[in-house]
Coordinates of C-alpha atoms in Angstrom, one line a residue:
X20 CA 129.1 84.8 109.8
X21 CA 132.5 85.4 111.4
X22 CA 133.4 82.8 114.0
X23 CA 132.5 85.1 116.9
X24 CA 128.8 85.2 115.8
X25 CA 128.5 81.4 115.1
X26 CA 127.8 80.8 118.8
X27 CA 124.8 78.7 119.8
X28 CA 121.5 80.7 120.0
X29 CA 118.4 79.7 122.1
X30 CA 115.2 80.9 120.6
X31 CA 111.8 81.0 122.3
X32 CA 108.8 81.2 120.0
X33 CA 108.1 79.3 116.7
X34 CA 105.6 81.7 115.2
X35 CA 106.1 83.5 111.9
X36 CA 109.0 85.8 113.0
X37 CA 110.6 83.2 115.1
X38 CA 110.7 80.6 112.4
X39 CA 111.9 83.0 109.7
X40 CA 114.8 84.4 111.9
X41 CA 115.6 81.0 113.4
X42 CA 116.0 79.3 110.0
X43 CA 118.0 82.2 108.6
X44 CA 120.4 82.1 111.5
X45 CA 120.7 78.4 111.2
X46 CA 121.6 78.6 107.5
X47 CA 124.2 81.3 108.3
X48 CA 126.0 78.8 110.4
X49 CA 124.5 79.5 113.9
X50 CA 123.6 76.5 116.0
X51 CA 119.9 77.2 116.8
X52 CA 117.5 75.5 119.3
X53 CA 113.9 76.5 119.1
X54 CA 111.5 76.1 122.0
X55 CA 107.7 76.6 122.0
X56 CA 104.4 75.2 123.4
X57 CA 101.6 73.1 122.0
X58 CA 103.5 72.0 119.0
X59 CA 102.7 75.3 117.3
X60 CA 104.8 76.3 114.2
X61 CA 104.4 79.2 111.8
X62 CA 100.8 79.9 112.7
X63 CA 99.6 76.6 111.1
X64 CA 96.2 75.4 112.3
X65 CA 95.6 72.5 109.9
X66 CA 96.8 69.3 111.6
X67 CA 97.9 67.6 108.3
X68 CA 99.8 70.7 107.1
X69 CA 101.3 71.0 110.6
X70 CA 102.5 67.4 110.6
X71 CA 104.3 67.9 107.3
X72 CA 105.8 71.2 108.5
X73 CA 107.1 69.7 111.8
X74 CA 108.7 66.8 109.8
X75 CA 110.3 69.2 107.3
X76 CA 111.7 71.8 109.7
X77 CA 112.5 69.2 112.4
X78 CA 115.0 67.6 110.0
X79 CA 116.8 70.9 109.7
X80 CA 116.6 72.5 113.2
X81 CA 116.6 71.4 116.8
X82 CA 112.9 71.8 117.7
X83 CA 111.4 71.5 121.2
X84 CA 107.8 72.7 120.5
X85 CA 106.0 71.4 123.5
X86 CA 108.5 72.0 126.3
X87 CA 108.4 73.3 129.8
X88 CA 111.5 75.4 130.4
X89 CA 113.4 77.1 133.1
X90 CA 115.9 79.8 132.0
X91 CA 119.0 80.7 134.1
X92 CA 121.6 83.4 133.3
X93 CA 125.2 82.1 133.6
X94 CA 127.6 84.1 135.8
X95 CA 129.8 86.9 134.4
X96 CA 127.5 87.2 131.3
X97 CA 128.8 83.9 129.8
X98 CA 125.5 82.8 128.4
X99 CA 122.2 81.3 129.2
X100 CA 121.2 77.8 130.5
X101 CA 117.8 76.3 129.6
X102 CA 116.6 73.3 131.5
X103 CA 113.6 71.7 129.8
X104 CA 111.2 68.7 130.0
X105 CA 109.3 67.5 127.0
X106 CA 107.3 64.3 126.4
X107 CA 108.7 62.6 129.4
X108 CA 112.3 63.5 128.8
X109 CA 114.4 66.3 130.1
X110 CA 117.6 68.0 129.1
X111 CA 119.8 71.1 129.3
X112 CA 120.9 73.5 126.6
X113 CA 123.6 76.1 127.2
X114 CA 123.9 78.9 124.7
X115 CA 125.5 82.3 124.3
X116 CA 122.4 84.2 123.3
X117 CA 118.7 83.9 123.8
X118 CA 116.3 85.4 121.2
X119 CA 112.7 86.0 122.4
X120 CA 110.2 85.8 119.6
X121 CA 107.1 85.4 121.7
X122 CA 105.2 88.6 120.8
X123 CA 105.1 92.0 122.5
X124 CA 102.9 93.7 125.0
X125 CA 101.0 96.7 123.5
X126 CA 102.6 100.0 124.5
X127 CA 99.5 101.9 125.5
X128 CA 100.3 102.9 129.0
X129 CA 101.0 106.6 128.2
X130 CA 98.2 107.3 125.7
X131 CA 95.8 108.5 128.3
X132 CA 93.2 105.9 127.4
X133 CA 92.0 106.0 131.0
X134 CA 90.6 109.5 130.2
X135 CA 88.3 108.1 127.5
X136 CA 85.2 106.1 127.9
X137 CA 86.4 103.8 125.1
X138 CA 85.9 100.0 124.7
X139 CA 89.2 98.1 125.0
X140 CA 90.1 94.5 124.1
X141 CA 91.8 92.0 126.5
X142 CA 95.2 93.6 125.9
X143 CA 94.1 97.1 126.6
X144 CA 93.9 98.2 122.9
X145 CA 90.9 100.2 121.6
X146 CA 88.4 98.0 119.7
X147 CA 87.4 99.1 116.2
X148 CA 85.0 98.0 113.5
X149 CA 87.2 96.3 110.9
X150 CA 85.1 97.8 108.0
X151 CA 85.0 101.4 109.3
X152 CA 87.9 101.5 111.8
X153 CA 85.5 103.4 114.1
X154 CA 85.9 102.9 117.8
X155 CA 83.2 103.0 120.5
X156 CA 83.8 106.8 120.6
X157 CA 82.1 107.8 117.4
X158 CA 84.6 110.4 116.3
X159 CA 87.8 108.4 117.0
X160 CA 89.1 106.1 114.3
X161 CA 92.3 103.9 114.5
X162 CA 94.4 101.9 112.1
X163 CA 97.6 99.8 111.8
X164 CA 99.3 98.7 115.0
X165 CA 96.9 100.9 117.0
X166 CA 94.0 98.6 116.0
X167 CA 95.7 95.4 117.1
X168 CA 93.7 93.5 114.4
X169 CA 96.1 92.2 111.7
X170 CA 99.7 93.4 112.2
X171 CA 100.6 93.4 108.5
X172 CA 101.8 96.3 106.4
X173 CA 99.3 95.8 103.6
X174 CA 96.4 95.5 106.1
X175 CA 97.6 98.6 107.9
X176 CA 97.5 100.5 104.6
X177 CA 93.9 99.5 103.9
X178 CA 92.9 100.4 107.5
X179 CA 94.6 103.8 107.2
X180 CA 92.7 104.6 104.0
X181 CA 89.4 103.6 105.6
X182 CA 90.1 105.4 108.9
X183 CA 91.4 108.6 107.2
X184 CA 88.4 108.8 104.9
X185 CA 85.9 108.3 107.6
X186 CA 87.6 110.8 110.0
X187 CA 87.5 113.3 107.1
X188 CA 83.9 112.8 106.3
X189 CA 82.6 112.4 109.8
X190 CA 79.8 112.2 110.9
X191 CA 79.3 110.3 107.6
X192 CA 80.8 106.9 108.0
X193 CA 81.1 104.2 105.3
X194 CA 82.5 100.7 105.1
X195 CA 85.7 100.4 103.2
X196 CA 87.2 97.5 101.1
X197 CA 88.6 94.7 103.2
X198 CA 90.4 92.1 101.2
X199 CA 90.5 88.4 101.6
X200 CA 93.1 87.5 104.3
X201 CA 96.4 86.2 103.1
X202 CA 99.4 85.2 105.2
X203 CA 102.9 84.1 104.1
X204 CA 105.8 82.9 106.2
X205 CA 109.1 83.4 104.3
X206 CA 110.7 80.3 105.5
X207 CA 112.1 77.5 103.2
X208 CA 109.8 75.9 102.3
X209 CA 107.2 78.7 102.7
X210 CA 104.1 78.5 104.8
X211 CA 100.9 80.3 103.7
X212 CA 97.2 80.6 104.3
X213 CA 94.3 82.4 102.7
X214 CA 90.7 83.1 103.7
X215 CA 89.5 81.0 106.6
X216 CA 92.2 78.8 108.3
X217 CA 91.3 75.2 109.2
X218 CA 90.7 76.3 112.8
X219 CA 88.2 78.9 111.7
X220 CA 86.5 76.6 109.2
X221 CA 85.9 73.9 111.8
X222 CA 84.8 76.5 114.4
X223 CA 82.2 77.9 112.0
X224 CA 81.1 74.8 110.2
X225 CA 81.6 71.8 112.5
X226 CA 78.1 72.0 113.9
X227 CA 76.7 71.1 110.5
X228 CA 79.7 69.5 108.9
X229 CA 79.0 71.5 105.7
X230 CA 82.5 71.8 104.4
X231 CA 84.9 69.6 102.5
X232 CA 88.7 69.4 102.2
X233 CA 90.8 68.7 99.1
X234 CA 94.5 68.2 99.3
X235 CA 97.7 67.5 97.5
X236 CA 101.2 66.4 98.6
X237 CA 104.1 68.1 96.8
X238 CA 106.3 65.1 97.3
X239 CA 105.4 63.7 93.9
X240 CA 104.2 66.9 92.2
X241 CA 105.8 67.0 88.7
X242 CA 107.5 70.4 88.6
X243 CA 108.4 70.4 92.3
X244 CA 110.0 67.0 91.9
X245 CA 112.1 68.1 88.8
X246 CA 113.3 71.2 90.7
X247 CA 114.2 69.2 93.9
X248 CA 111.7 71.1 96.1
X249 CA 109.2 68.3 96.4
X250 CA 108.1 68.5 100.0
X251 CA 105.1 70.0 101.7
X252 CA 101.3 69.8 101.6
X253 CA 98.3 71.9 100.5
X254 CA 94.8 71.7 101.9
X255 CA 91.9 73.6 100.4
X256 CA 88.4 74.1 102.1
X257 CA 85.1 74.6 100.4
X258 CA 81.4 74.7 101.4
X259 CA 79.0 71.9 100.6
X260 CA 76.0 73.0 98.6
X261 CA 77.4 76.2 97.1
X262 CA 80.9 74.9 96.4
X263 CA 82.3 78.2 97.5
X264 CA 86.0 78.4 98.4
X265 CA 86.4 79.0 102.1
X266 CA 90.2 79.0 102.6
X267 CA 93.4 77.1 102.5
X268 CA 96.6 76.3 104.4
X269 CA 99.9 75.1 103.0
X270 CA 103.6 74.4 103.4
X271 CA 105.6 73.9 100.3
X272 CA 107.3 75.4 97.2
X273 CA 106.2 78.7 95.8
X274 CA 103.5 79.0 98.6
X275 CA 103.5 82.8 98.3
X276 CA 102.4 82.6 94.7
X277 CA 99.9 79.8 95.2
X278 CA 98.4 81.8 98.1
X279 CA 97.9 84.8 95.8
X280 CA 96.0 82.7 93.2
X281 CA 93.8 81.3 95.9
X282 CA 93.3 84.6 97.7
X283 CA 92.1 86.2 94.4
X284 CA 89.6 83.4 93.9
X285 CA 88.4 83.7 97.5
X286 CA 87.8 87.4 97.2
X287 CA 85.9 86.9 94.0
X288 CA 83.8 84.3 95.9
X289 CA 84.5 81.7 93.3
X290 CA 83.3 78.1 93.5
X291 CA 85.6 75.1 93.1
X292 CA 84.0 74.4 89.7
X293 CA 84.7 77.9 88.5
X294 CA 88.3 77.6 89.7
X295 CA 88.8 74.4 87.8
X296 CA 87.6 76.2 84.6
X297 CA 90.7 78.5 84.9
X298 CA 93.8 77.8 82.8
X299 CA 96.7 75.8 84.2
X300 CA 100.0 75.6 82.3
X301 CA 102.2 72.5 82.2
X302 CA 104.6 71.9 83.8
X303 CA 104.2 74.3 86.7
X304 CA 103.9 74.0 90.5
X305 CA 100.4 75.6 90.2
X306 CA 99.2 72.3 88.8
X307 CA 99.3 71.1 92.4
X308 CA 96.5 73.6 93.1
X309 CA 94.4 71.9 90.3
X310 CA 95.1 68.5 91.8
X311 CA 93.9 69.7 95.2
X312 CA 90.8 71.3 93.6
X313 CA 90.0 68.1 91.7
X314 CA 90.2 66.2 95.0
X315 CA 88.0 68.8 96.7
X316 CA 85.5 68.6 93.9
X317 CA 85.1 64.9 94.5
X318 CA 84.3 65.5 98.2
X319 CA 81.7 68.3 97.6
X320 CA 78.0 67.6 97.7
X321 CA 75.8 69.7 95.4
X322 CA 73.0 71.9 96.7
X323 CA 70.3 69.8 95.0
X324 CA 71.5 66.7 96.8
X325 CA 71.5 68.1 100.3
X326 CA 67.8 68.8 101.0
X327 CA 68.5 71.9 103.1
X328 CA 71.1 70.2 105.3
X329 CA 73.3 73.3 105.4
X330 CA 70.5 75.9 105.8
X331 CA 71.9 77.0 109.2
X332 CA 75.5 77.3 108.1
X333 CA 77.2 80.7 108.1
X334 CA 77.5 80.9 104.3
X335 CA 73.9 80.1 103.5

């Protein structure tokens, strides 16, 4: 960056986009302070993975992720002042630029939705069945950003295929292929999740406790240590009884690639035992997945040992 662009930047929002842009600017020589709420970072819901991520990124950038803030514009366009309080302390940061990465309001005001008797979500966007992309108005189908479901390009492409097919064959409507969810944050180290996140697993299974967690730290994982990228943590979730993979969250090296392996296994509804039968080369970072799966296998209870304990769980 030229010196004129190395001015301090204040950033609000520590989600996926905020973290990616904030870290990129920081590594280009910009002094960056990141502010957020509820200690949220990169969309992580697993408390163990989050603790690791906060430690890793906190060593690199100035993070204030549970702060109450007041923003003031300085006179003559000379910058922005942020007064904040956090964990019993207070402070002031003065910067040249403020970057807002806190999400956007859906731009639906001029679509004429008020002329349709169509069901809307809390943000005013039409609701749609995720498997058919059909709205409450039978002949209207939506996809991509218009659906306000998963704002990702590959998801939008799948939705468009489903919506277009059903619009063309209406009134015949069929369910289309929806793939296992996968999310990647292109930070360094990367953050990723597949299938159900920890928050969703606990929401669906906490009543019966019919899930187990396996994990691995990358701090001492062989290939990661040799490459000098040995930081981060992986947690994998599976269902007691069936042993079926439910999901995973991670921060660490090659997370985008580990996530694809796990997402493929999740879509195939593989069990932990079946996944452990798959080949793992040595020495590779993917061996960390095997370590986590072995740990998970130790925690899992088999169906024959459970006497119907999980009969009421979502997966049974």
